[in-house]
Short mmCIF file of C-alpha atoms in Angstrom, two decimals:
data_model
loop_
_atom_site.label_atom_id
_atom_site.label_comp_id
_atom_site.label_asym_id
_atom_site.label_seq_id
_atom_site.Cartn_x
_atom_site.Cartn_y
_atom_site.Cartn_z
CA UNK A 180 0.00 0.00 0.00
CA UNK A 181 2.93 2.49 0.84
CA UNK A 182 3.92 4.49 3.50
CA UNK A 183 1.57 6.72 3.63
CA UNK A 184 -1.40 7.66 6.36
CA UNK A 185 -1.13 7.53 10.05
CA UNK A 186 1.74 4.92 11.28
CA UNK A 187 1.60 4.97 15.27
CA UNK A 188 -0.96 2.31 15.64
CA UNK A 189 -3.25 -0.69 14.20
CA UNK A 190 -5.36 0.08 11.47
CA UNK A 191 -9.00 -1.04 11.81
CA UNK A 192 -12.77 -0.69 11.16
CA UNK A 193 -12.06 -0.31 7.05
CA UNK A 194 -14.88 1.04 4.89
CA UNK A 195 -14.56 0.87 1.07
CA UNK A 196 -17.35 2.85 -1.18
CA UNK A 197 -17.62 4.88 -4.41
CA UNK A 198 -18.21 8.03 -5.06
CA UNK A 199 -19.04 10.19 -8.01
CA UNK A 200 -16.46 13.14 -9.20
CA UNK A 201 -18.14 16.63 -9.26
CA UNK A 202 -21.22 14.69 -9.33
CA UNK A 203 -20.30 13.09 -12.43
CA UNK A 204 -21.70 9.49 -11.91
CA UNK A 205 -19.62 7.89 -15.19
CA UNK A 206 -16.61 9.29 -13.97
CA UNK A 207 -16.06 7.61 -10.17
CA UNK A 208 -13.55 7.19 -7.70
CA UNK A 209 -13.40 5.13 -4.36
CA UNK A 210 -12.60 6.26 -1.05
CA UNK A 211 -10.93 3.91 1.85
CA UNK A 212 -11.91 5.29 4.95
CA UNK A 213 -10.20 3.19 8.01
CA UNK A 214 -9.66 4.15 12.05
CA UNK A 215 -6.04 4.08 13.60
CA UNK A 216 -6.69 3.17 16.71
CA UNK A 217 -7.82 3.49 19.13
CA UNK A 218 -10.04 5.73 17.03
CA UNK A 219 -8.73 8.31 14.85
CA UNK A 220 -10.02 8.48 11.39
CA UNK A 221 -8.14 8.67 7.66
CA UNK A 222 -9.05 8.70 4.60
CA UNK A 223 -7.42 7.65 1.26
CA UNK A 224 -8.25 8.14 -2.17
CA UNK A 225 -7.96 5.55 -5.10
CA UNK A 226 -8.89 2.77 -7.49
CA UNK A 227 -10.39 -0.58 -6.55
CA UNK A 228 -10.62 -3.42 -9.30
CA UNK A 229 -13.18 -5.64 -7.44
CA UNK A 230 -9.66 -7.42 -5.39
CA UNK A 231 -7.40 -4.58 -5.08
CA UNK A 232 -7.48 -0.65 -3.87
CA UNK A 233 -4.57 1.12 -5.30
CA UNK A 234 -4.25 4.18 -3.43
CA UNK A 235 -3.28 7.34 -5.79
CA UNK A 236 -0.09 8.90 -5.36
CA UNK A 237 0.29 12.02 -3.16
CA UNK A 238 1.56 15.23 -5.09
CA UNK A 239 4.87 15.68 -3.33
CA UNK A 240 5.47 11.41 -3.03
CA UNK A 241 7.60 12.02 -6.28
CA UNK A 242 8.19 15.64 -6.25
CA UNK A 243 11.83 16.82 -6.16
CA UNK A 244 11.29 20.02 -4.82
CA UNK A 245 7.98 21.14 -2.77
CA UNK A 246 5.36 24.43 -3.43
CA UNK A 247 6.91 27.70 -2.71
CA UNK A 248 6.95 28.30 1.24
CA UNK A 249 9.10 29.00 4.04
CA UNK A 250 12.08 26.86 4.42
CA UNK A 251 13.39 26.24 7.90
CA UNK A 252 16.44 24.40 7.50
CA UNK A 253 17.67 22.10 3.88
CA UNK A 254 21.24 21.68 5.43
CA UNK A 255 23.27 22.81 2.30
CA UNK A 256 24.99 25.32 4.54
CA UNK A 257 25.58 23.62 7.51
CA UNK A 258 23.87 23.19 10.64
CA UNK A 259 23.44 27.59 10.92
CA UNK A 260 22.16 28.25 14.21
CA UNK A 261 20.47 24.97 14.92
CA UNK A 262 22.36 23.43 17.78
CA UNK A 263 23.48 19.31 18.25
CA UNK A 264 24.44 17.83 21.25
CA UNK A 265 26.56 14.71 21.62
CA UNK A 266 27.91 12.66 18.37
CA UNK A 267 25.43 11.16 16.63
CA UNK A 268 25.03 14.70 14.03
CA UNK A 269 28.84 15.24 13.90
CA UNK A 270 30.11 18.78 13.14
CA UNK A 271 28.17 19.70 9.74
CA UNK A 272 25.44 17.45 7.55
CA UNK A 273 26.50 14.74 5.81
CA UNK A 274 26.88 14.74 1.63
CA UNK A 275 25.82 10.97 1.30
CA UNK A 276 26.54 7.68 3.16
CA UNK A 277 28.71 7.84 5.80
CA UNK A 278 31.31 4.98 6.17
CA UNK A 279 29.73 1.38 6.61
CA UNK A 280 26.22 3.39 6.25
CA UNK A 281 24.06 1.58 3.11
CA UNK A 282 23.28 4.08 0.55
CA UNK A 283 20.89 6.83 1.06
CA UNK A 284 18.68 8.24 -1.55
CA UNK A 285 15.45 10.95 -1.64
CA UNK A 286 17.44 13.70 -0.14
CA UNK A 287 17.37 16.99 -2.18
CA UNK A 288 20.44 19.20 -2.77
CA UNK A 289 24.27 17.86 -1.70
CA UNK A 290 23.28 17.53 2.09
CA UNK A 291 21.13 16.07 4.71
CA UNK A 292 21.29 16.36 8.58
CA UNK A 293 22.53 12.13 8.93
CA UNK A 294 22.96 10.56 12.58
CA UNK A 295 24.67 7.70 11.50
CA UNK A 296 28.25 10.01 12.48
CA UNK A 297 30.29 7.49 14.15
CA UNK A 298 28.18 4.50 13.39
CA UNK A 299 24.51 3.15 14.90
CA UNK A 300 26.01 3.52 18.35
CA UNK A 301 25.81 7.16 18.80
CA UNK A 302 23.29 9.07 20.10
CA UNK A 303 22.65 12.74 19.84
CA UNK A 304 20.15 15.78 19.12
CA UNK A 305 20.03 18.36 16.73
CA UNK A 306 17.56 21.24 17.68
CA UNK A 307 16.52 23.90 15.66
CA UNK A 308 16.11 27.81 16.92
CA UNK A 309 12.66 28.74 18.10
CA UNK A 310 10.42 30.26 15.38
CA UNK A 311 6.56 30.98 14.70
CA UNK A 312 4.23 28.77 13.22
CA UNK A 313 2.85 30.62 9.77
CA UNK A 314 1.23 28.03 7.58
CA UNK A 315 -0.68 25.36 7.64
CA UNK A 316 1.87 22.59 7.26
CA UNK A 317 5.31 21.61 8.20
CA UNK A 318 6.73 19.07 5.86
CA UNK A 319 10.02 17.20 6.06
CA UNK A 320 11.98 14.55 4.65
CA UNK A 321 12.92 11.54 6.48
CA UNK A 322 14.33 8.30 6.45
CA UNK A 323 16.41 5.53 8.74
CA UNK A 324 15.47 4.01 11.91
CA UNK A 325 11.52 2.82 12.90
CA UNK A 326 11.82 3.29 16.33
CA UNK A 327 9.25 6.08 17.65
CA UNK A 328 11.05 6.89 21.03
CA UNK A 329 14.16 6.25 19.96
CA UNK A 330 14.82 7.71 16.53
CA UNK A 331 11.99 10.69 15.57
CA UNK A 332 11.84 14.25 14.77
CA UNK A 333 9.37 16.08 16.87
CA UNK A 334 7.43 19.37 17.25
CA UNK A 335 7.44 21.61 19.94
CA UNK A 336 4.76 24.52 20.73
CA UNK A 337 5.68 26.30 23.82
CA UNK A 338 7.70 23.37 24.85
CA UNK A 339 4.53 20.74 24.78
CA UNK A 340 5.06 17.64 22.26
CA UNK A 341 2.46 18.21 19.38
CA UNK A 342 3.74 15.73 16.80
CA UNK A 343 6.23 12.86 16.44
CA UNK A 344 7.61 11.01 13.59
CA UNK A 345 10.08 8.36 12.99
CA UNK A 346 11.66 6.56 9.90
CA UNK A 347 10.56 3.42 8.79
CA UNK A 348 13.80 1.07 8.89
CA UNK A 349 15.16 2.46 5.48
CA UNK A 350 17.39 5.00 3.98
CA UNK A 351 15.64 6.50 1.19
CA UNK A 352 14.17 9.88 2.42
CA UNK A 353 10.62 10.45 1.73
CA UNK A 354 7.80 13.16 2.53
CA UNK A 355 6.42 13.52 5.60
CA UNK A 356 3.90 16.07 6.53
CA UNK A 357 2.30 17.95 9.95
CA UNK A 358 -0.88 19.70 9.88
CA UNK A 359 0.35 22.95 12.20
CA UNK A 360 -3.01 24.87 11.02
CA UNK A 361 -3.96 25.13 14.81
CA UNK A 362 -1.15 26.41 15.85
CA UNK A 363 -0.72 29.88 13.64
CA UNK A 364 1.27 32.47 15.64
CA UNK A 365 2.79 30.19 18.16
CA UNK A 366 6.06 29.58 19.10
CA UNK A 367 8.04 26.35 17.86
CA UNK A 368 11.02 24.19 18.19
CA UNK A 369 11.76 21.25 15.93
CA UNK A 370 14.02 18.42 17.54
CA UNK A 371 15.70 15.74 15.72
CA UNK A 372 16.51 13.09 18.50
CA UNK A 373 18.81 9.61 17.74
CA UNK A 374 19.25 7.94 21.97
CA UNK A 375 19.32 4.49 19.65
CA UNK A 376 22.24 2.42 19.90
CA UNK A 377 21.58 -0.71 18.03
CA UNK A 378 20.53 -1.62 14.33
CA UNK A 379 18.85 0.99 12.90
CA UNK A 380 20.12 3.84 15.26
CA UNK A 381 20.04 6.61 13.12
CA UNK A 382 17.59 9.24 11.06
CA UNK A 383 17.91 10.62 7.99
CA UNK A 384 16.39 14.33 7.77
CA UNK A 385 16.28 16.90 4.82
CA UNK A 386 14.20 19.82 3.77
CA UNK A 387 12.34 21.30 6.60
#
C-alpha cells in the first residue's frame, strides 16, 4: 500500500465505497476510509478493481522540490544556528553515506542532517532555533530508523510535544507532513533526537 497515512498504531474498522467526481456518476472514484486506533479516522483516495485498492499517489510522493513556502532548514549550509548535542550529528550534515552506512537516496540538494556520524552507536540531538508557526503545514523529509522513542523528529509549541515522527527502517528519504493549522502564531522548536544504539540507530532528515 505504501507508507503513507497515520503509522503509530493498528489500522481497523475499514470502509470501502464509491463516489461520483463533481457529481459526475460515469466518472467515479473510491474512497478507503479506516480508524487508527484506538479511534482516529483517515481517509485515502484511489482505485479498486473488485480485489485490489490502489491508493493514488500524493503530489509531493515524487516531487523533487515542494510548493513555494518558508524553508526552515535544507542543510546545504551547515547546521546555521540549529544546535546538536553529543555525536550522533557530527560537526556539519553529511553529503551521502557515511562509512559502513548503506546508501541513502530521496534527499534533495548535496546535504542532509545524517545521525549515523560514528556509526549506529551514537546518540545525539540536533535542535533547531525557536520560530513561529505561519502556515498550515510543516513538511520534512525523512528516512532511517523505525523506532518512535528512539529515533523521531518532533514538534514543539511552547515546549509541549504536538507531533512525532520516525523513519521506517530504510534509507531513502521520503515526505512527511504535519498539519500545524492550529497552531498559527505560536512559538516552535523542531528536535531531531537519535538515543538508539543498536541496528537501525540513526535518522535521515532533509528539507524542513
Amino acid at each position: 500500500f505504501g507508507d503513507v497515512g497515520l503509522l503509530s498504531g493498528v489500522w481497523e474498522c475499514p470502509d470501502l465505497f464509491e463516489l461520483p467526481v463533481d457529481g459526475d456518476t460515469s466518472n467515479t472514484k473510491w474512497v478507503l476510509q479506516v480508524d487508527v486506533a484506538p479511534g482516529t479516522p483517515q481517509y485515502f483516495i484511489g482505485d479498486f478493481d473488485g480485489t485490489a485498492f490502489i491508493a493514488d499517489k500524493f503530489p509531493t510522493e515524487n516531487a523533487n522540490t515542494l510548493p513555494q513556502g518558508v524553508i526552515l532548514q535544507d542543510f546545504e549550509n551547515g547546521y546555521g544556528n540549529w544546535t546538536t548535542t553529543g555525536t550522533a550529528f557530527g560537526t556539519a550534515p553529511a553529503n551521502g553515506a557515511l562509512p559502513n552506512q548503506l546508501p541513502v537516496s530521496g534527499y534533495l540538494g548535496d546535504a542532509f542532517a545524517n545521525s549515523y556520524h560514528n556509526g549506529d552507536a551514537s546518540i545525539g540531538t540536533l535542535t533547531s532555533p525557536t520560530f513561529t508557526i505561519s502556515n498550515n503545514y510543516i513538511n520534512f523529509k525523512i528516512g532511517g530508523g523505525n523506532h518512535i522513542n528512539e529515533t523521531y523528529i518532533r514538534l514543539l509549541i511552547n515546549g509541549n510535544e504536538v507531533h512525532k515522527t520516525t523513519g521506517s527502517d530504510d534509507e531513502n528519504l521520503v515526505w512527511k507532513s504535519w498539519n500545524v493549522n492550529n497552531y498559527i502564531g505560536q512559538n516552535a522548536v523542531i528536535e531531531i533526537v537519535d538515543n538508539r544504539t543498536g541496528s537501525w540507530g540513526h535518522l535521515n532528515i532533509d528539507h524542513i
